Structures are given as C-alpha cells and as structure tokens.
mmCIF file of N, CA and C in Angstrom:
data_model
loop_
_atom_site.group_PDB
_atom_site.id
_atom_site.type_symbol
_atom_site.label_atom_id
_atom_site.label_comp_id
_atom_site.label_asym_id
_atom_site.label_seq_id
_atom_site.Cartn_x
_atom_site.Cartn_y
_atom_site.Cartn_z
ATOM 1 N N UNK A 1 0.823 -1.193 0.000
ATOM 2 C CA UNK A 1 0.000 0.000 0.000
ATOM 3 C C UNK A 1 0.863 1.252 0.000
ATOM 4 N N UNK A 2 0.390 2.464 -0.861
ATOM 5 C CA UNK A 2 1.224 3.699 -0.696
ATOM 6 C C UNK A 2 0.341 4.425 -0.360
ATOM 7 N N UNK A 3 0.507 5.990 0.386
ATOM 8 C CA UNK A 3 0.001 6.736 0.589
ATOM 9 C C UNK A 3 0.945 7.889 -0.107
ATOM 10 N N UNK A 4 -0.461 9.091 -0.003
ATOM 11 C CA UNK A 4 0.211 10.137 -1.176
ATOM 12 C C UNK A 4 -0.120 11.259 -0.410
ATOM 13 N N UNK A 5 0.716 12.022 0.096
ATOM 14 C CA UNK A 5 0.141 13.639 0.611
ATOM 15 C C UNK A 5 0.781 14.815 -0.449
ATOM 16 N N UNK A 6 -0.192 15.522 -0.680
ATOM 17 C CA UNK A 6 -0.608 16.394 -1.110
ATOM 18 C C UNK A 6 -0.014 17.696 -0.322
ATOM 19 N N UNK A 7 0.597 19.064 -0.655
ATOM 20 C CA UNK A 7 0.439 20.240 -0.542
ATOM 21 C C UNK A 7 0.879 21.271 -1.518
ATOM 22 N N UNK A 8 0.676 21.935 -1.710
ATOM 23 C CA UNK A 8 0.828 23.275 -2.293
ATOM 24 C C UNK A 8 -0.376 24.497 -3.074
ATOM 25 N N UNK A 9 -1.094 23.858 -2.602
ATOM 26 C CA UNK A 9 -2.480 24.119 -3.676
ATOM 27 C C UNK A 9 -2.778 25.656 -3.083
ATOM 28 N N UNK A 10 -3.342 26.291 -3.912
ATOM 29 C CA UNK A 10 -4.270 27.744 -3.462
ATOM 30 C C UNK A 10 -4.700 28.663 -4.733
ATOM 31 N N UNK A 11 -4.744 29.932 -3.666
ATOM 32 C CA UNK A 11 -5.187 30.863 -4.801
ATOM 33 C C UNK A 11 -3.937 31.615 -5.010
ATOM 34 N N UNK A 12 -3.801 31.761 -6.835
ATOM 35 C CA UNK A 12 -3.006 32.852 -7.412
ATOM 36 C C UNK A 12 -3.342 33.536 -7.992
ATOM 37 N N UNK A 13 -3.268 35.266 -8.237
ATOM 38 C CA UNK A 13 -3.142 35.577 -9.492
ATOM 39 C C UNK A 13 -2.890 35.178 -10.644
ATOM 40 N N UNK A 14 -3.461 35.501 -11.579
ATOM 41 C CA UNK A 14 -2.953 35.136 -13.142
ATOM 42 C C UNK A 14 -1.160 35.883 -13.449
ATOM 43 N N UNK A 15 -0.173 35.221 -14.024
ATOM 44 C CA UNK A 15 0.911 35.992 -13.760
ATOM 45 C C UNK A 15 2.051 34.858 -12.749
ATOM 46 N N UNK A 16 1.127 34.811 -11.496
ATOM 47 C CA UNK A 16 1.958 33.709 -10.340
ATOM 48 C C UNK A 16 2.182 32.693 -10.546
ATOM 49 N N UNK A 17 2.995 32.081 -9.317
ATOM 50 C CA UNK A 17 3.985 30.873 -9.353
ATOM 51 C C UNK A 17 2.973 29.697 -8.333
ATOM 52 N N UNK A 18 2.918 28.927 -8.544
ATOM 53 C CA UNK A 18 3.226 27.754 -7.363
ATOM 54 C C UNK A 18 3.503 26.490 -7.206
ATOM 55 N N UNK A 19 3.891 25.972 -6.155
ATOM 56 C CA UNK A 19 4.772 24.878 -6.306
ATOM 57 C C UNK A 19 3.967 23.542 -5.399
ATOM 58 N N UNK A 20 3.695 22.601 -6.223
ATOM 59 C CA UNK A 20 3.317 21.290 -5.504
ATOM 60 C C UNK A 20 4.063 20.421 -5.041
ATOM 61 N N UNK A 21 3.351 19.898 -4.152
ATOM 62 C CA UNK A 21 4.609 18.602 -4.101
ATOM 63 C C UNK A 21 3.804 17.589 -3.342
ATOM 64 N N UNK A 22 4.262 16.355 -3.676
ATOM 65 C CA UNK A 22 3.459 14.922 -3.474
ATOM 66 C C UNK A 22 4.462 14.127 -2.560
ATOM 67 N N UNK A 23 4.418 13.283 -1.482
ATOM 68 C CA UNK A 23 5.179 12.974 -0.899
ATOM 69 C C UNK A 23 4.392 11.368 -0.918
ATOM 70 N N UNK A 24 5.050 10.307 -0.903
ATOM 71 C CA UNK A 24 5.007 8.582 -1.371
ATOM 72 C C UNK A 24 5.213 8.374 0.386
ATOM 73 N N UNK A 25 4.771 7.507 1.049
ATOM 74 C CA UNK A 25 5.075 6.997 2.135
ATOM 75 C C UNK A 25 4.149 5.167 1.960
ATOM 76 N N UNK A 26 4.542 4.408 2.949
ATOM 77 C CA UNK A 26 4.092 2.774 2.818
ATOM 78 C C UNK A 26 5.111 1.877 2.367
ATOM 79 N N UNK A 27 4.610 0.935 1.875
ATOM 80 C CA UNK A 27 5.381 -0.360 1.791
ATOM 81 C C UNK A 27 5.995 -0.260 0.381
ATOM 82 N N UNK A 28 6.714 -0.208 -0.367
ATOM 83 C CA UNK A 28 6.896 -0.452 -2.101
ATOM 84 C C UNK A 28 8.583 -0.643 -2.334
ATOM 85 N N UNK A 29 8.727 -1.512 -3.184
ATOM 86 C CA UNK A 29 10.267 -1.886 -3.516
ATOM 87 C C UNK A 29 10.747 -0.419 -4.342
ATOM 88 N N UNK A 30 9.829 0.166 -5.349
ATOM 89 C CA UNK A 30 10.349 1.450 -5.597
ATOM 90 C C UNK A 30 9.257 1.986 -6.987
ATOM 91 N N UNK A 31 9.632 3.041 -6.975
ATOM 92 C CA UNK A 31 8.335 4.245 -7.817
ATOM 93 C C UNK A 31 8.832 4.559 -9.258
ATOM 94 N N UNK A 32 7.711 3.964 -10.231
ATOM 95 C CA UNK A 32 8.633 4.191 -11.671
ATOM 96 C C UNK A 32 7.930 5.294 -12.016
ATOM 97 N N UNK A 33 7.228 5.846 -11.974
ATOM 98 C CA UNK A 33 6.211 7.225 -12.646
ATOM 99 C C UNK A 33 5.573 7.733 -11.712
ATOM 100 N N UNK A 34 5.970 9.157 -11.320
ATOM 101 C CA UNK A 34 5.190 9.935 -10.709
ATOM 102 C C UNK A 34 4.674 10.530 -11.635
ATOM 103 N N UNK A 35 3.717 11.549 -11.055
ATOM 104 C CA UNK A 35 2.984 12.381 -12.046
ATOM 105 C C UNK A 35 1.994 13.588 -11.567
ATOM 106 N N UNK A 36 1.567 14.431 -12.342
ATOM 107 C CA UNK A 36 0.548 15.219 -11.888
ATOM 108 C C UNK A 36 -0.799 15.086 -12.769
ATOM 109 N N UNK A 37 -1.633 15.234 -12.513
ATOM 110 C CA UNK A 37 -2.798 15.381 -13.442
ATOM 111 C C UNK A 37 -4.043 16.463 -12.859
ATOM 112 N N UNK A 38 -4.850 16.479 -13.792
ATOM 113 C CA UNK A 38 -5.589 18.074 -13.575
ATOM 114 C C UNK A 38 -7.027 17.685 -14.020
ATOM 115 N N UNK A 39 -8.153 17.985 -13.107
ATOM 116 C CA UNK A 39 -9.303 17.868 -13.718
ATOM 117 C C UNK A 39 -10.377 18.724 -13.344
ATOM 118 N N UNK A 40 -11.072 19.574 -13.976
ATOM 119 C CA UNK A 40 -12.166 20.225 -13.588
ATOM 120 C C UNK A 40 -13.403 19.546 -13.707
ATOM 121 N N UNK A 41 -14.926 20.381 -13.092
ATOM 122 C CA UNK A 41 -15.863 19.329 -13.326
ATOM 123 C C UNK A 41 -16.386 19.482 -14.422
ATOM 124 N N UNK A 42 -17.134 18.068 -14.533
ATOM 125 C CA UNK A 42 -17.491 17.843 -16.120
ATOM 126 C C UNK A 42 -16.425 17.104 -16.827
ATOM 127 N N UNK A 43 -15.430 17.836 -16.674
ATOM 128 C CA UNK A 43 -14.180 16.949 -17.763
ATOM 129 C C UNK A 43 -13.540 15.702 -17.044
ATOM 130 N N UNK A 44 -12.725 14.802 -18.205
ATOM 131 C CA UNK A 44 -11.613 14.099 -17.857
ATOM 132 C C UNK A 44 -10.294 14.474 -16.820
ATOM 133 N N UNK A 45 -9.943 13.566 -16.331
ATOM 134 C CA UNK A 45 -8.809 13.897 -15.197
ATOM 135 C C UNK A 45 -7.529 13.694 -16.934
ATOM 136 N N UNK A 46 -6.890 14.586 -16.938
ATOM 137 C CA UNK A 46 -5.626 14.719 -17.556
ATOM 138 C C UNK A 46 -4.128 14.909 -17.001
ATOM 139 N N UNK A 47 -3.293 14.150 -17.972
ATOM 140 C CA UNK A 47 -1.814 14.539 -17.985
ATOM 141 C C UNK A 47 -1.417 15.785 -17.508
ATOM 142 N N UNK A 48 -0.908 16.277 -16.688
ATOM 143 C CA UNK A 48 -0.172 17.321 -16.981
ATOM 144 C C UNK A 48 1.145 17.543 -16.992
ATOM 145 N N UNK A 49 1.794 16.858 -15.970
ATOM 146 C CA UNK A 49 3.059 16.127 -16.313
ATOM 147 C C UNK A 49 3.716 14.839 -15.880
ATOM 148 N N UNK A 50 4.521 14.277 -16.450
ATOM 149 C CA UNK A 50 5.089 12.917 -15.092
ATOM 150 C C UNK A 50 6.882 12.950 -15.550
ATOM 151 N N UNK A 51 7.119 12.151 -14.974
ATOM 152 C CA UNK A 51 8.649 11.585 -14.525
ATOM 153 C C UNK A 51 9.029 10.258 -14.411
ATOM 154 N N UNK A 52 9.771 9.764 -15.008
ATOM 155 C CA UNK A 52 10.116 8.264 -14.354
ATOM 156 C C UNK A 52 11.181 8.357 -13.371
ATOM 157 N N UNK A 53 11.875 7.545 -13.222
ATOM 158 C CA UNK A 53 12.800 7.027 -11.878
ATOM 159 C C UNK A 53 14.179 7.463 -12.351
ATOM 160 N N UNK A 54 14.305 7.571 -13.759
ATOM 161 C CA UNK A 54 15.367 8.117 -14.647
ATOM 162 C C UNK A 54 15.372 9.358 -14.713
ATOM 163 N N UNK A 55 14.515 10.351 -14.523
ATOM 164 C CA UNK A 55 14.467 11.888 -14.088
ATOM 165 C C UNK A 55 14.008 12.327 -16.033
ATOM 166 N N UNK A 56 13.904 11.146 -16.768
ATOM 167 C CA UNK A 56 12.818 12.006 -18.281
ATOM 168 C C UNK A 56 11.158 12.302 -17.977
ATOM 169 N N UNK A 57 11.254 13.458 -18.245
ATOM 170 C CA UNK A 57 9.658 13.930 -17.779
ATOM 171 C C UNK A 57 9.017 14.088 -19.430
ATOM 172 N N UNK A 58 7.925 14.143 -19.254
ATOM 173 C CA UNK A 58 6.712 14.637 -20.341
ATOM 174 C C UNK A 58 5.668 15.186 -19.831
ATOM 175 N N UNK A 59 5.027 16.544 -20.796
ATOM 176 C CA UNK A 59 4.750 17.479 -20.840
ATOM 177 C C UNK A 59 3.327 17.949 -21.408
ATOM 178 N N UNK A 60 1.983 18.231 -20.539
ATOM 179 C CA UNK A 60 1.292 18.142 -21.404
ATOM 180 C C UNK A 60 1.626 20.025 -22.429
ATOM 181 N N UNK A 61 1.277 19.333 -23.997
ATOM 182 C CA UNK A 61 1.816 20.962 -24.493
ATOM 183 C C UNK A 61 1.053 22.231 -23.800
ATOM 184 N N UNK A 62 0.212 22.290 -23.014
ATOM 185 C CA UNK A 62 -0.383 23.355 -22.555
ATOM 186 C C UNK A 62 0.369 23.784 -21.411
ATOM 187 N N UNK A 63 1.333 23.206 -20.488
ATOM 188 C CA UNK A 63 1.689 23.378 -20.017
ATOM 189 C C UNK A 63 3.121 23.486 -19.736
ATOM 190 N N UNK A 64 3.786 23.292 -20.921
ATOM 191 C CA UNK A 64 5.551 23.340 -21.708
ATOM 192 C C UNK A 64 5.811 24.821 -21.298
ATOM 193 N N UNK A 65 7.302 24.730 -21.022
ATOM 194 C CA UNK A 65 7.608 26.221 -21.014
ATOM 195 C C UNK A 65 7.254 26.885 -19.588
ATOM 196 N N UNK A 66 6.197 26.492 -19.046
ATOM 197 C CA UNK A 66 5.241 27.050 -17.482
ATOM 198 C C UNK A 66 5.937 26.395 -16.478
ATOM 199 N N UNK A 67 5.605 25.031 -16.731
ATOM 200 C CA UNK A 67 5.676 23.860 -15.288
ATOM 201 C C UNK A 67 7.143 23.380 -15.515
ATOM 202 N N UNK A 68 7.624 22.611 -14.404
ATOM 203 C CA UNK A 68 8.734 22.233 -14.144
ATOM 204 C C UNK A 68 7.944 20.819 -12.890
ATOM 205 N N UNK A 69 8.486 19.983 -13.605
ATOM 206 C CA UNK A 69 7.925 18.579 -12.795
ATOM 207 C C UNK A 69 9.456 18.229 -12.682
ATOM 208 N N UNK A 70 9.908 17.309 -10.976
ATOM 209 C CA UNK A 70 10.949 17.085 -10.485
ATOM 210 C C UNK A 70 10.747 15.976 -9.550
ATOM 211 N N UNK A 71 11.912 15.378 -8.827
ATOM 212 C CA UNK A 71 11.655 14.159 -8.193
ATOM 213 C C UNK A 71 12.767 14.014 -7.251
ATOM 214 N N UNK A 72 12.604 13.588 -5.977
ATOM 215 C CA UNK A 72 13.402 13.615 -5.022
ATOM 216 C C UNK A 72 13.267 11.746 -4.455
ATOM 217 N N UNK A 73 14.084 11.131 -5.197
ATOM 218 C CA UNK A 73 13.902 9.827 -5.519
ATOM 219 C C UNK A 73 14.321 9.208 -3.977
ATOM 220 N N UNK A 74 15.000 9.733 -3.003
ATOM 221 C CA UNK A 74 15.446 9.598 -1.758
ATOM 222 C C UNK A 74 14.055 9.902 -0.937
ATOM 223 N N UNK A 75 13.128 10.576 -1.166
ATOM 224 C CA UNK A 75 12.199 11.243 -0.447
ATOM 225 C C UNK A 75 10.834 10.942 -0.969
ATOM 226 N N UNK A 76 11.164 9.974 -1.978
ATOM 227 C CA UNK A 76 9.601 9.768 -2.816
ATOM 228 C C UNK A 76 8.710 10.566 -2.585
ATOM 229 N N UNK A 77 9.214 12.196 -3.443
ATOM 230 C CA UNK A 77 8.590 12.886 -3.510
ATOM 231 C C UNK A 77 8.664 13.399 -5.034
ATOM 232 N N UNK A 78 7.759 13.930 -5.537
ATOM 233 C CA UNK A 78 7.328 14.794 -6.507
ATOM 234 C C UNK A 78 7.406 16.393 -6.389
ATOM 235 N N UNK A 79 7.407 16.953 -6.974
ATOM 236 C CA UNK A 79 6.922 18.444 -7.370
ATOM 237 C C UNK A 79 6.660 18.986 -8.559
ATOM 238 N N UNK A 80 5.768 19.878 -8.471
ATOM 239 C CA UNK A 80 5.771 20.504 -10.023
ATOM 240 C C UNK A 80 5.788 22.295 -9.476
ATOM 241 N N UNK A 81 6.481 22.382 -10.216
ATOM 242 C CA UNK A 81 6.615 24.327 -10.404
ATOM 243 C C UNK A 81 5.812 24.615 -11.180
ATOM 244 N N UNK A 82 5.015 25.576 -10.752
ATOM 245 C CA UNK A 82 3.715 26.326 -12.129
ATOM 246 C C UNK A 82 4.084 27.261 -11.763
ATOM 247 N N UNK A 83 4.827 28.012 -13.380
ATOM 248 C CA UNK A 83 4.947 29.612 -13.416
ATOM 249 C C UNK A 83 3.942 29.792 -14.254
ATOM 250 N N UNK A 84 3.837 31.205 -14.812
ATOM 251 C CA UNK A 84 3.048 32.276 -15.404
ATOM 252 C C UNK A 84 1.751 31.227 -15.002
ATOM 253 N N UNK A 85 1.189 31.420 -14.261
ATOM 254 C CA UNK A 85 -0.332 30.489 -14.238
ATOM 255 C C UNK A 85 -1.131 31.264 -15.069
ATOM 256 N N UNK A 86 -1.930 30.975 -15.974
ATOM 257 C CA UNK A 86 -3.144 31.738 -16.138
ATOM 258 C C UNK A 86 -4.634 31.001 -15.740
ATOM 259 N N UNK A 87 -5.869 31.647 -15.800
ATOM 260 C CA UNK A 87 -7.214 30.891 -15.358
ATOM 261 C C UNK A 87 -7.287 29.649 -15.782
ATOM 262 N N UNK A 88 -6.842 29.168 -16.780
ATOM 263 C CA UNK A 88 -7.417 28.075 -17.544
ATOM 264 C C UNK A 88 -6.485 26.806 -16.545
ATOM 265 N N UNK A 89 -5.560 27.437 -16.061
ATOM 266 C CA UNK A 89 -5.088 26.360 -14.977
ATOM 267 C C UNK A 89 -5.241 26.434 -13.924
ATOM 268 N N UNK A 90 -6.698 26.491 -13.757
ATOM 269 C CA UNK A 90 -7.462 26.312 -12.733
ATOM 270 C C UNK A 90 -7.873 25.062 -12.259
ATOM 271 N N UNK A 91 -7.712 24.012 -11.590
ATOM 272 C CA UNK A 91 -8.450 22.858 -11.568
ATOM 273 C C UNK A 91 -7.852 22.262 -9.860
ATOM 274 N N UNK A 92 -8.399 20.805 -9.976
ATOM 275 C CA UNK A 92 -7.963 19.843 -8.672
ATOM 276 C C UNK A 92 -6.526 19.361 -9.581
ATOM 277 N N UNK A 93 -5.786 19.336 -8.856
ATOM 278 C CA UNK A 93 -4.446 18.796 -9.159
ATOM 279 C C UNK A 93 -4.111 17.290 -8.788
ATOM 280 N N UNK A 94 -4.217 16.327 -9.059
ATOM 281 C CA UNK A 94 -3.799 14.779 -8.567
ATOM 282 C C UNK A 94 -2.362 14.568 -8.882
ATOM 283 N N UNK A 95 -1.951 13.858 -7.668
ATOM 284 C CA UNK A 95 -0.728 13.350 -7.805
ATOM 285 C C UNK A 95 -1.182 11.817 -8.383
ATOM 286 N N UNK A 96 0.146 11.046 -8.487
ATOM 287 C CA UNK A 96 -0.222 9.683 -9.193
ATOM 288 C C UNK A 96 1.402 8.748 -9.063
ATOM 289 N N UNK A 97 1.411 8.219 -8.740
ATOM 290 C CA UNK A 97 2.611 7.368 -8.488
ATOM 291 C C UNK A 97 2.183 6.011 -9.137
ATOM 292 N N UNK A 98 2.697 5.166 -9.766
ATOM 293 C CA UNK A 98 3.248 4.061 -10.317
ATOM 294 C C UNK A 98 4.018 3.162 -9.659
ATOM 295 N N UNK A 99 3.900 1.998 -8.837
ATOM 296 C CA UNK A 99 5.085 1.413 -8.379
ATOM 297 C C UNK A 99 4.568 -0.260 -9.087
ATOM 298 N N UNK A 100 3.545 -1.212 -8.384
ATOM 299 C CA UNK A 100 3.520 -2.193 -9.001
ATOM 300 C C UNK A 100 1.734 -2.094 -9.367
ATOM 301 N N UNK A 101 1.254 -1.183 -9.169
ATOM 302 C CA UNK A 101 -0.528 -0.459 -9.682
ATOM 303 C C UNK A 101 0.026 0.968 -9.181
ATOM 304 N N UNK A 102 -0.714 1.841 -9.879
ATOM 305 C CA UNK A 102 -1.224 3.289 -9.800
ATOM 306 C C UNK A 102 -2.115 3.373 -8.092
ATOM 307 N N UNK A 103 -1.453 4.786 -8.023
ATOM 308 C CA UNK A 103 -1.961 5.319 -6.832
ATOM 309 C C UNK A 103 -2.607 6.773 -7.104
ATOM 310 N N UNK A 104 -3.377 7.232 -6.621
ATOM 311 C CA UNK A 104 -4.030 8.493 -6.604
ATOM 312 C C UNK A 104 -3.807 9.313 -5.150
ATOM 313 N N UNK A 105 -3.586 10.848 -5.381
ATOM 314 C CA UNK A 105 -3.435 11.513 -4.182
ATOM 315 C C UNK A 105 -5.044 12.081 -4.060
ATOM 316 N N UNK A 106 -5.578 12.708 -2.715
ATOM 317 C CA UNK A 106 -6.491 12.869 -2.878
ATOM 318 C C UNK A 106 -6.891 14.319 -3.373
ATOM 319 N N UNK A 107 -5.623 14.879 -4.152
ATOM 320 C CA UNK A 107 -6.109 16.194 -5.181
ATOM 321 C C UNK A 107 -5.918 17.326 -4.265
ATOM 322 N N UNK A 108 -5.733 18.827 -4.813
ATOM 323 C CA UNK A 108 -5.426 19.634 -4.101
ATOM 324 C C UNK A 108 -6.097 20.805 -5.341
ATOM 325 N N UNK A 109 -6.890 21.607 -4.756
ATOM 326 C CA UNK A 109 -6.938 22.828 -5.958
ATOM 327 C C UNK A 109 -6.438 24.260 -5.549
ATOM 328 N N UNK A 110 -5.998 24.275 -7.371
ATOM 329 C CA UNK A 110 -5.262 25.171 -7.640
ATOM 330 C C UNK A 110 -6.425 26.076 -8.737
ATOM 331 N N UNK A 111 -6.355 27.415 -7.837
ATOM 332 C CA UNK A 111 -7.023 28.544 -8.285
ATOM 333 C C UNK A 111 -6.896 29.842 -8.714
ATOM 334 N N UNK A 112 -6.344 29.900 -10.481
ATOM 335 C CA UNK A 112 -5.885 31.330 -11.074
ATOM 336 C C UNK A 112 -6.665 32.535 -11.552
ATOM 337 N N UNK A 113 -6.920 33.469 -10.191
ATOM 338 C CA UNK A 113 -7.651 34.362 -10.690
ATOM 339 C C UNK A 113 -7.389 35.368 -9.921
ATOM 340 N N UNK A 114 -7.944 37.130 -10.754
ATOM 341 C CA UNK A 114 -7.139 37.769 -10.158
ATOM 342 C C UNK A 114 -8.658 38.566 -9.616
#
C-alpha cells in the first residue's frame, strides 16, 4: 500500500507561481512514474506532467515552457513548479505514483484568478 500527501495548492493571481509537491510513504520496492494530473468538473482527469525514476519527464503541451515537474527519488517525492499560471489552470491537481498499480493523491486545488 502507498500513501500520497498532497500540498501546495491555493489561490493565485494570473501571472503567479506555485509549487506542488506529493510525498510517497508505505510499503513499495520502488516508484517508476510519478505524475501530476488536472481535472475540472465535467471533464476528464488529464496529464499534466510525469517523470520516471530516470528523471525524463513529459509534458502536457499546454503546459511546456510554465511547469517544471521534479523528483526527489530519496524522499519519494514529486513536485511541479507552475509559473506564469493563467485561469485556464485552474483545476484539482492529482498526484499519481506508479510502483507495481497506480496510486491516486487525494487532489489539491489550484485557483488562477485575479
């Protein structure tokens, strides 16, 4: 079993920064894909970025150039940096870890408005 905590979530201006981060705790031999994902209501939960254990990340294109997804492989932790936020990256944020099944964090929202 893993557990996933969640912090960084709030309100920003359009323009601002903020920084998540997912922290892995429980039983697991080790974590091949972290990740973030984003969903408002009504829609699909989406990509927004992940990482493997090798430190290659992917990018959803809406969010290239903005975010910075990272990994503290000692600390089975995650983060993602969101610069220039604008509204449209507004949503619940999920973390997601990979070790031998997928795990879900229980989401944190992130709110760009000025």
């Amino acid at each position: 079993q893993v557990q996933l905590v969640e912090s960084g979530g709030g309100l920003v201006q359009p323009g601002g920064s903020l920084r998540l981060s997912c922290a892995a705790s429980g039983s697991f031999d080790s974590i091949y894909i972290m990740g973030w994902y984003r969903q408002t209501p009504g829609k699909q939960r989406d990509l927004v970025a992940s990482i493997t254990s090798g430190g290659t990340a992917n990018y959803a294109d809406s969010v290239k150039g903005r975010f910075t997804i990272s990994r503290d492989n000692a600390k089975n932790t995650v983060y993602l940096q969101m610069n220039s936020l604008k509204p449209e990256d507004t949503a619940v944020y999920y973390c997601k870890t990979t070790t031998t099944r997928a795990y879900w964090g229980q989401g944190t929202q992130v709110t760009v408005s000025s």
